[in-house]
Amino acid sequence: MADAVRDAGAAPPTRIVVTKFQPASLVRELADLGVRDVGENRHQEAVAKVAEVDDPRLAWHFVGQLQSNKAKAVRQYAATVHSVDRESLVAALASDDGRVLGAFLEIGLSDEPGRGGVDPQEAESLADRVLAAPGLRLLGVMGVAPLGVEPRRAFARLREVSERVRRVDPSATAISAGMSGDFREAIAEGATHLRIGTAITGNRPIPG
């Protein structure tokens, strides 16, 4: 990461350690080593892990696809949701409880069925929805490089969408992009947040 940051002449990005399928004990070890941002993909696993770890030093990021009927529950523990990709989810996450939830617009970078993400052409419209929703703060955009596509090309496209979203909200400057296999390309295209799992935690245990 340090080499990629130096080569890009960029500021060091926020490193989110994704702990899907990893035990709560590993999260505690990571916290003791200085990790402060932890990512989870599934609500059921996340809510149990947050309760078991119970460490106020940690900020929890929800980085997986999110069903609208789970949104209120995720809002109770997450500091940030990286997968806001439709108006119904914005409405479900909105709240006047006095707590502000960070929101990334997930941008669809693939035509593969089942992949999340709003159509890039609809990003500005969705940004407007987030800006109008109580209890949400638009941070920027998020994307996953599709399989079979050179990652830097995908992240360059994400960066272009980011520039358009910033015309809607100049403060929405963050780009959540890059995982264990493509974080270098993401940094080169302006990623401010990396979602790193196996490169830090090792291979995920096989769930029972």
C-alpha atoms as a PDB file:
ATOM      1  CA  MET A   1       0.000   0.000   0.000  1.00  0.00           C
ATOM      2  CA  ALA A   2       2.762   2.437   0.904  1.00  0.00           C
ATOM      3  CA  ASP A   3       4.490   1.822  -2.432  1.00  0.00           C
ATOM      4  CA  ALA A   4       1.248   2.336  -4.359  1.00  0.00           C
ATOM      5  CA  VAL A   5       0.484   5.537  -2.457  1.00  0.00           C
ATOM      6  CA  ARG A   6       3.972   6.870  -3.168  1.00  0.00           C
ATOM      7  CA  ASP A   7       3.774   5.995  -6.863  1.00  0.00           C
ATOM      8  CA  ALA A   8       0.393   7.719  -7.169  1.00  0.00           C
ATOM      9  CA  GLY A   9       1.445  10.750  -5.168  1.00  0.00           C
ATOM     10  CA  ALA A  10      -1.711  10.241  -3.128  1.00  0.00           C
ATOM     11  CA  ALA A  11      -2.692  10.651   0.492  1.00  0.00           C
ATOM     12  CA  PRO A  12      -2.774   7.377   2.455  1.00  0.00           C
ATOM     13  CA  PRO A  13      -6.257   5.843   2.077  1.00  0.00           C
ATOM     14  CA  THR A  14      -8.432   4.565   4.900  1.00  0.00           C
ATOM     15  CA  ARG A  15      -7.831   0.824   5.230  1.00  0.00           C
ATOM     16  CA  ILE A  16     -10.977  -1.134   6.050  1.00  0.00           C
ATOM     17  CA  VAL A  17     -10.191  -4.694   7.129  1.00  0.00           C
ATOM     18  CA  VAL A  18     -12.985  -6.969   5.921  1.00  0.00           C
ATOM     19  CA  THR A  19     -13.536  -9.768   8.415  1.00  0.00           C
ATOM     20  CA  LYS A  20     -16.291 -11.826   6.767  1.00  0.00           C
ATOM     21  CA  PHE A  21     -16.269 -15.381   8.195  1.00  0.00           C
ATOM     22  CA  GLN A  22     -13.433 -14.452  10.561  1.00  0.00           C
ATOM     23  CA  PRO A  23     -13.973 -14.933  14.325  1.00  0.00           C
ATOM     24  CA  ALA A  24     -14.541 -12.107  16.770  1.00  0.00           C
ATOM     25  CA  SER A  25     -11.233 -13.016  18.430  1.00  0.00           C
ATOM     26  CA  LEU A  26      -9.378 -11.962  15.273  1.00  0.00           C
ATOM     27  CA  VAL A  27     -11.195  -8.624  15.247  1.00  0.00           C
ATOM     28  CA  ARG A  28     -10.027  -8.045  18.830  1.00  0.00           C
ATOM     29  CA  GLU A  29      -6.440  -8.839  17.810  1.00  0.00           C
ATOM     30  CA  LEU A  30      -6.679  -6.436  14.876  1.00  0.00           C
ATOM     31  CA  ALA A  31      -7.987  -3.687  17.159  1.00  0.00           C
ATOM     32  CA  ASP A  32      -5.083  -4.215  19.534  1.00  0.00           C
ATOM     33  CA  LEU A  33      -2.708  -3.893  16.558  1.00  0.00           C
ATOM     34  CA  GLY A  34      -4.182  -0.512  15.663  1.00  0.00           C
ATOM     35  CA  VAL A  35      -6.954  -1.341  13.192  1.00  0.00           C
ATOM     36  CA  ARG A  36      -9.868   1.061  13.596  1.00  0.00           C
ATOM     37  CA  ASP A  37     -12.061   0.358  10.547  1.00  0.00           C
ATOM     38  CA  VAL A  38     -13.670  -3.065  10.136  1.00  0.00           C
ATOM     39  CA  GLY A  39     -15.892  -4.216   7.289  1.00  0.00           C
ATOM     40  CA  GLU A  40     -18.641  -6.840   7.190  1.00  0.00           C
ATOM     41  CA  ASN A  41     -20.691  -8.178   4.268  1.00  0.00           C
ATOM     42  CA  ARG A  42     -23.641  -9.855   5.963  1.00  0.00           C
ATOM     43  CA  HIS A  43     -25.944  -8.368   8.589  1.00  0.00           C
ATOM     44  CA  GLN A  44     -26.530 -11.548  10.570  1.00  0.00           C
ATOM     45  CA  GLU A  45     -22.817 -12.134  11.042  1.00  0.00           C
ATOM     46  CA  ALA A  46     -22.051  -8.464  11.578  1.00  0.00           C
ATOM     47  CA  VAL A  47     -24.577  -7.789  14.330  1.00  0.00           C
ATOM     48  CA  ALA A  48     -23.405 -10.806  16.332  1.00  0.00           C
ATOM     49  CA  LYS A  49     -19.739  -9.887  15.894  1.00  0.00           C
ATOM     50  CA  VAL A  50     -20.266  -6.256  16.883  1.00  0.00           C
ATOM     51  CA  ALA A  51     -21.969  -7.370  20.085  1.00  0.00           C
ATOM     52  CA  GLU A  52     -19.269  -9.926  20.889  1.00  0.00           C
ATOM     53  CA  VAL A  53     -16.324  -7.603  20.207  1.00  0.00           C
ATOM     54  CA  ASP A  54     -17.923  -4.556  21.873  1.00  0.00           C
ATOM     55  CA  ASP A  55     -14.939  -2.265  21.252  1.00  0.00           C
ATOM     56  CA  PRO A  56     -15.651   1.483  21.083  1.00  0.00           C
ATOM     57  CA  ARG A  57     -12.354   2.023  19.234  1.00  0.00           C
ATOM     58  CA  LEU A  58     -13.775   0.384  16.121  1.00  0.00           C
ATOM     59  CA  ALA A  59     -15.870   1.874  13.327  1.00  0.00           C
ATOM     60  CA  TRP A  60     -17.925  -0.768  11.532  1.00  0.00           C
ATOM     61  CA  HIS A  61     -18.480  -0.508   7.770  1.00  0.00           C
ATOM     62  CA  PHE A  62     -21.223  -2.482   6.028  1.00  0.00           C
ATOM     63  CA  VAL A  63     -19.761  -3.303   2.611  1.00  0.00           C
ATOM     64  CA  GLY A  64     -22.091  -6.001   1.233  1.00  0.00           C
ATOM     65  CA  GLN A  65     -25.400  -5.909  -0.584  1.00  0.00           C
ATOM     66  CA  LEU A  66     -28.097  -4.697   1.786  1.00  0.00           C
ATOM     67  CA  GLN A  67     -31.774  -5.602   1.757  1.00  0.00           C
ATOM     68  CA  SER A  68     -34.066  -2.715   2.580  1.00  0.00           C
ATOM     69  CA  ASN A  69     -35.738  -4.673   5.386  1.00  0.00           C
ATOM     70  CA  LYS A  70     -32.373  -4.983   7.157  1.00  0.00           C
ATOM     71  CA  ALA A  71     -31.471  -1.299   6.797  1.00  0.00           C
ATOM     72  CA  LYS A  72     -32.779  -0.065  10.146  1.00  0.00           C
ATOM     73  CA  ALA A  73     -30.949  -2.844  11.994  1.00  0.00           C
ATOM     74  CA  VAL A  74     -27.676  -2.156  10.152  1.00  0.00           C
ATOM     75  CA  ARG A  75     -28.034   1.517  10.998  1.00  0.00           C
ATOM     76  CA  GLN A  76     -27.850   0.647  14.700  1.00  0.00           C
ATOM     77  CA  TYR A  77     -24.198  -0.456  14.574  1.00  0.00           C
ATOM     78  CA  ALA A  78     -22.654   0.679  11.290  1.00  0.00           C
ATOM     79  CA  ALA A  79     -20.803   3.963  10.942  1.00  0.00           C
ATOM     80  CA  THR A  80     -20.885   3.717   7.153  1.00  0.00           C
ATOM     81  CA  VAL A  81     -22.765   1.775   4.468  1.00  0.00           C
ATOM     82  CA  HIS A  82     -20.824   1.324   1.222  1.00  0.00           C
ATOM     83  CA  SER A  83     -23.602  -0.243  -0.876  1.00  0.00           C
ATOM     84  CA  VAL A  84     -26.362   2.352  -1.302  1.00  0.00           C
ATOM     85  CA  ASP A  85     -27.622   1.603  -4.794  1.00  0.00           C
ATOM     86  CA  ARG A  86     -31.355   2.398  -4.974  1.00  0.00           C
ATOM     87  CA  GLU A  87     -33.910   4.897  -3.774  1.00  0.00           C
ATOM     88  CA  SER A  88     -35.803   2.373  -1.641  1.00  0.00           C
ATOM     89  CA  LEU A  89     -32.639   1.674   0.353  1.00  0.00           C
ATOM     90  CA  VAL A  90     -32.032   5.397   0.880  1.00  0.00           C
ATOM     91  CA  ALA A  91     -35.545   5.687   2.303  1.00  0.00           C
ATOM     92  CA  ALA A  92     -35.021   2.659   4.545  1.00  0.00           C
ATOM     93  CA  LEU A  93     -31.715   4.000   5.907  1.00  0.00           C
ATOM     94  CA  ALA A  94     -33.012   7.516   6.522  1.00  0.00           C
ATOM     95  CA  SER A  95     -33.763   8.419  10.138  1.00  0.00           C
ATOM     96  CA  ASP A  96     -34.304  11.424  12.377  1.00  0.00           C
ATOM     97  CA  ASP A  97     -32.770   9.653  15.388  1.00  0.00           C
ATOM     98  CA  GLY A  98     -30.002  12.268  15.592  1.00  0.00           C
ATOM     99  CA  ARG A  99     -27.277   9.921  14.375  1.00  0.00           C
ATOM    100  CA  VAL A 100     -25.570  10.512  11.015  1.00  0.00           C
ATOM    101  CA  LEU A 101     -24.741   7.457   8.902  1.00  0.00           C
ATOM    102  CA  GLY A 102     -22.067   7.732   6.211  1.00  0.00           C
ATOM    103  CA  ALA A 103     -23.261   6.586   2.776  1.00  0.00           C
ATOM    104  CA  PHE A 104     -21.377   5.589  -0.356  1.00  0.00           C
ATOM    105  CA  LEU A 105     -23.260   5.228  -3.637  1.00  0.00           C
ATOM    106  CA  GLU A 106     -22.428   1.823  -5.081  1.00  0.00           C
ATOM    107  CA  ILE A 107     -21.883   2.314  -8.798  1.00  0.00           C
ATOM    108  CA  GLY A 108     -22.527  -0.599 -11.138  1.00  0.00           C
ATOM    109  CA  LEU A 109     -19.386  -1.295 -13.139  1.00  0.00           C
ATOM    110  CA  SER A 110     -20.553  -4.598 -14.594  1.00  0.00           C
ATOM    111  CA  ASP A 111     -23.405  -5.958 -16.693  1.00  0.00           C
ATOM    112  CA  GLU A 112     -23.233  -9.299 -14.864  1.00  0.00           C
ATOM    113  CA  PRO A 113     -26.638 -10.316 -13.443  1.00  0.00           C
ATOM    114  CA  GLY A 114     -26.840 -10.247  -9.658  1.00  0.00           C
ATOM    115  CA  ARG A 115     -24.207  -7.566  -9.262  1.00  0.00           C
ATOM    116  CA  GLY A 116     -25.242  -4.596  -7.183  1.00  0.00           C
ATOM    117  CA  GLY A 117     -24.822  -0.979  -8.081  1.00  0.00           C
ATOM    118  CA  VAL A 118     -26.795   1.894  -9.518  1.00  0.00           C
ATOM    119  CA  ASP A 119     -26.483   2.607 -13.234  1.00  0.00           C
ATOM    120  CA  PRO A 120     -23.686   5.198 -13.590  1.00  0.00           C
ATOM    121  CA  GLN A 121     -26.071   7.477 -15.489  1.00  0.00           C
ATOM    122  CA  GLU A 122     -28.392   7.575 -12.466  1.00  0.00           C
ATOM    123  CA  ALA A 123     -25.696   8.410  -9.908  1.00  0.00           C
ATOM    124  CA  GLU A 124     -26.518  12.117  -9.664  1.00  0.00           C
ATOM    125  CA  SER A 125     -30.210  11.410  -9.126  1.00  0.00           C
ATOM    126  CA  LEU A 126     -29.438   8.944  -6.336  1.00  0.00           C
ATOM    127  CA  ALA A 127     -27.009  11.431  -4.803  1.00  0.00           C
ATOM    128  CA  ASP A 128     -29.819  13.969  -4.642  1.00  0.00           C
ATOM    129  CA  ARG A 129     -31.952  11.420  -2.776  1.00  0.00           C
ATOM    130  CA  VAL A 130     -29.238  10.842  -0.183  1.00  0.00           C
ATOM    131  CA  LEU A 131     -28.715  14.564   0.292  1.00  0.00           C
ATOM    132  CA  ALA A 132     -32.431  15.010   0.964  1.00  0.00           C
ATOM    133  CA  ALA A 133     -32.654  12.088   3.414  1.00  0.00           C
ATOM    134  CA  PRO A 134     -32.430  12.807   7.158  1.00  0.00           C
ATOM    135  CA  GLY A 135     -29.646  11.088   9.049  1.00  0.00           C
ATOM    136  CA  LEU A 136     -27.485  10.329   6.015  1.00  0.00           C
ATOM    137  CA  ARG A 137     -24.255  11.950   4.872  1.00  0.00           C
ATOM    138  CA  LEU A 138     -23.118  11.390   1.302  1.00  0.00           C
ATOM    139  CA  LEU A 139     -19.431  10.452   1.380  1.00  0.00           C
ATOM    140  CA  GLY A 140     -18.827   9.537  -2.247  1.00  0.00           C
ATOM    141  CA  VAL A 141     -18.922   6.497  -4.525  1.00  0.00           C
ATOM    142  CA  MET A 142     -18.024   2.834  -4.247  1.00  0.00           C
ATOM    143  CA  GLY A 143     -17.303   0.237  -6.895  1.00  0.00           C
ATOM    144  CA  VAL A 144     -16.138  -3.331  -7.436  1.00  0.00           C
ATOM    145  CA  ALA A 145     -14.006  -4.115 -10.479  1.00  0.00           C
ATOM    146  CA  PRO A 146     -15.797  -6.762 -12.590  1.00  0.00           C
ATOM    147  CA  LEU A 147     -14.216 -10.113 -13.305  1.00  0.00           C
ATOM    148  CA  GLY A 148     -12.456 -10.252 -16.643  1.00  0.00           C
ATOM    149  CA  VAL A 149     -11.938  -6.496 -16.863  1.00  0.00           C
ATOM    150  CA  GLU A 150      -8.626  -4.748 -16.279  1.00  0.00           C
ATOM    151  CA  PRO A 151      -9.197  -3.229 -12.812  1.00  0.00           C
ATOM    152  CA  ARG A 152      -7.680   0.150 -13.553  1.00  0.00           C
ATOM    153  CA  ARG A 153     -10.099   0.690 -16.440  1.00  0.00           C
ATOM    154  CA  ALA A 154     -13.022  -0.040 -14.125  1.00  0.00           C
ATOM    155  CA  PHE A 155     -11.687   2.272 -11.417  1.00  0.00           C
ATOM    156  CA  ALA A 156     -11.056   5.023 -13.954  1.00  0.00           C
ATOM    157  CA  ARG A 157     -14.733   4.813 -14.852  1.00  0.00           C
ATOM    158  CA  LEU A 158     -15.616   5.016 -11.157  1.00  0.00           C
ATOM    159  CA  ARG A 159     -13.451   8.093 -10.827  1.00  0.00           C
ATOM    160  CA  GLU A 160     -15.358   9.758 -13.661  1.00  0.00           C
ATOM    161  CA  VAL A 161     -18.648   9.082 -11.856  1.00  0.00           C
ATOM    162  CA  SER A 162     -17.102  10.469  -8.667  1.00  0.00           C
ATOM    163  CA  GLU A 163     -16.316  13.718 -10.460  1.00  0.00           C
ATOM    164  CA  ARG A 164     -19.965  14.022 -11.550  1.00  0.00           C
ATOM    165  CA  VAL A 165     -21.273  13.283  -8.051  1.00  0.00           C
ATOM    166  CA  ARG A 166     -18.977  15.969  -6.662  1.00  0.00           C
ATOM    167  CA  ARG A 167     -20.710  18.487  -8.876  1.00  0.00           C
ATOM    168  CA  VAL A 168     -23.904  17.585  -6.993  1.00  0.00           C
ATOM    169  CA  ASP A 169     -22.178  17.665  -3.585  1.00  0.00           C
ATOM    170  CA  PRO A 170     -18.622  19.057  -3.511  1.00  0.00           C
ATOM    171  CA  SER A 171     -18.009  17.416  -0.125  1.00  0.00           C
ATOM    172  CA  ALA A 172     -18.646  13.890  -1.480  1.00  0.00           C
ATOM    173  CA  THR A 173     -15.003  13.340  -2.399  1.00  0.00           C
ATOM    174  CA  ALA A 174     -14.454   9.781  -1.130  1.00  0.00           C
ATOM    175  CA  ILE A 175     -13.944   6.767  -3.400  1.00  0.00           C
ATOM    176  CA  SER A 176     -14.306   3.292  -1.879  1.00  0.00           C
ATOM    177  CA  ALA A 177     -12.517   0.946  -4.271  1.00  0.00           C
ATOM    178  CA  GLY A 178      -9.905  -1.775  -4.232  1.00  0.00           C
ATOM    179  CA  MET A 179      -9.662  -5.132  -2.547  1.00  0.00           C
ATOM    180  CA  SER A 180      -6.824  -7.549  -1.890  1.00  0.00           C
ATOM    181  CA  GLY A 181      -6.103  -8.227  -5.556  1.00  0.00           C
ATOM    182  CA  ASP A 182      -6.528  -4.778  -7.058  1.00  0.00           C
ATOM    183  CA  PHE A 183      -5.841  -2.132  -4.417  1.00  0.00           C
ATOM    184  CA  ARG A 184      -2.816  -0.810  -6.313  1.00  0.00           C
ATOM    185  CA  GLU A 185      -4.940   0.020  -9.350  1.00  0.00           C
ATOM    186  CA  ALA A 186      -7.588   1.569  -7.110  1.00  0.00           C
ATOM    187  CA  ILE A 187      -5.055   3.829  -5.406  1.00  0.00           C
ATOM    188  CA  ALA A 188      -3.754   4.910  -8.809  1.00  0.00           C
ATOM    189  CA  GLU A 189      -7.282   6.046  -9.699  1.00  0.00           C
ATOM    190  CA  GLY A 190      -7.878   8.008  -6.514  1.00  0.00           C
ATOM    191  CA  ALA A 191      -9.293   5.513  -4.020  1.00  0.00           C
ATOM    192  CA  THR A 192      -9.629   7.022  -0.553  1.00  0.00           C
ATOM    193  CA  HIS A 193     -10.988   3.868   1.123  1.00  0.00           C
ATOM    194  CA  LEU A 194      -9.747   0.297   0.534  1.00  0.00           C
ATOM    195  CA  ARG A 195     -11.709  -2.828   1.514  1.00  0.00           C
ATOM    196  CA  ILE A 196      -9.018  -5.433   2.236  1.00  0.00           C
ATOM    197  CA  GLY A 197      -9.760  -8.931   3.490  1.00  0.00           C
ATOM    198  CA  THR A 198      -7.528 -11.929   2.800  1.00  0.00           C
ATOM    199  CA  ALA A 199      -4.343  -9.921   2.195  1.00  0.00           C
ATOM    200  CA  ILE A 200      -4.510  -8.975   5.881  1.00  0.00           C
ATOM    201  CA  THR A 201      -6.504 -11.711   7.601  1.00  0.00           C
ATOM    202  CA  GLY A 202      -5.427 -14.691   5.521  1.00  0.00           C
ATOM    203  CA  ASN A 203      -7.872 -17.077   3.865  1.00  0.00           C
ATOM    204  CA  ARG A 204     -11.371 -17.067   5.257  1.00  0.00           C
ATOM    205  CA  PRO A 205     -12.407 -20.066   7.338  1.00  0.00           C
ATOM    206  CA  ILE A 206     -14.977 -22.280   5.633  1.00  0.00           C
ATOM    207  CA  PRO A 207     -18.311 -21.504   7.331  1.00  0.00           C
ATOM    208  CA  GLY A 208     -19.880 -24.410   9.116  1.00  0.00           C
END
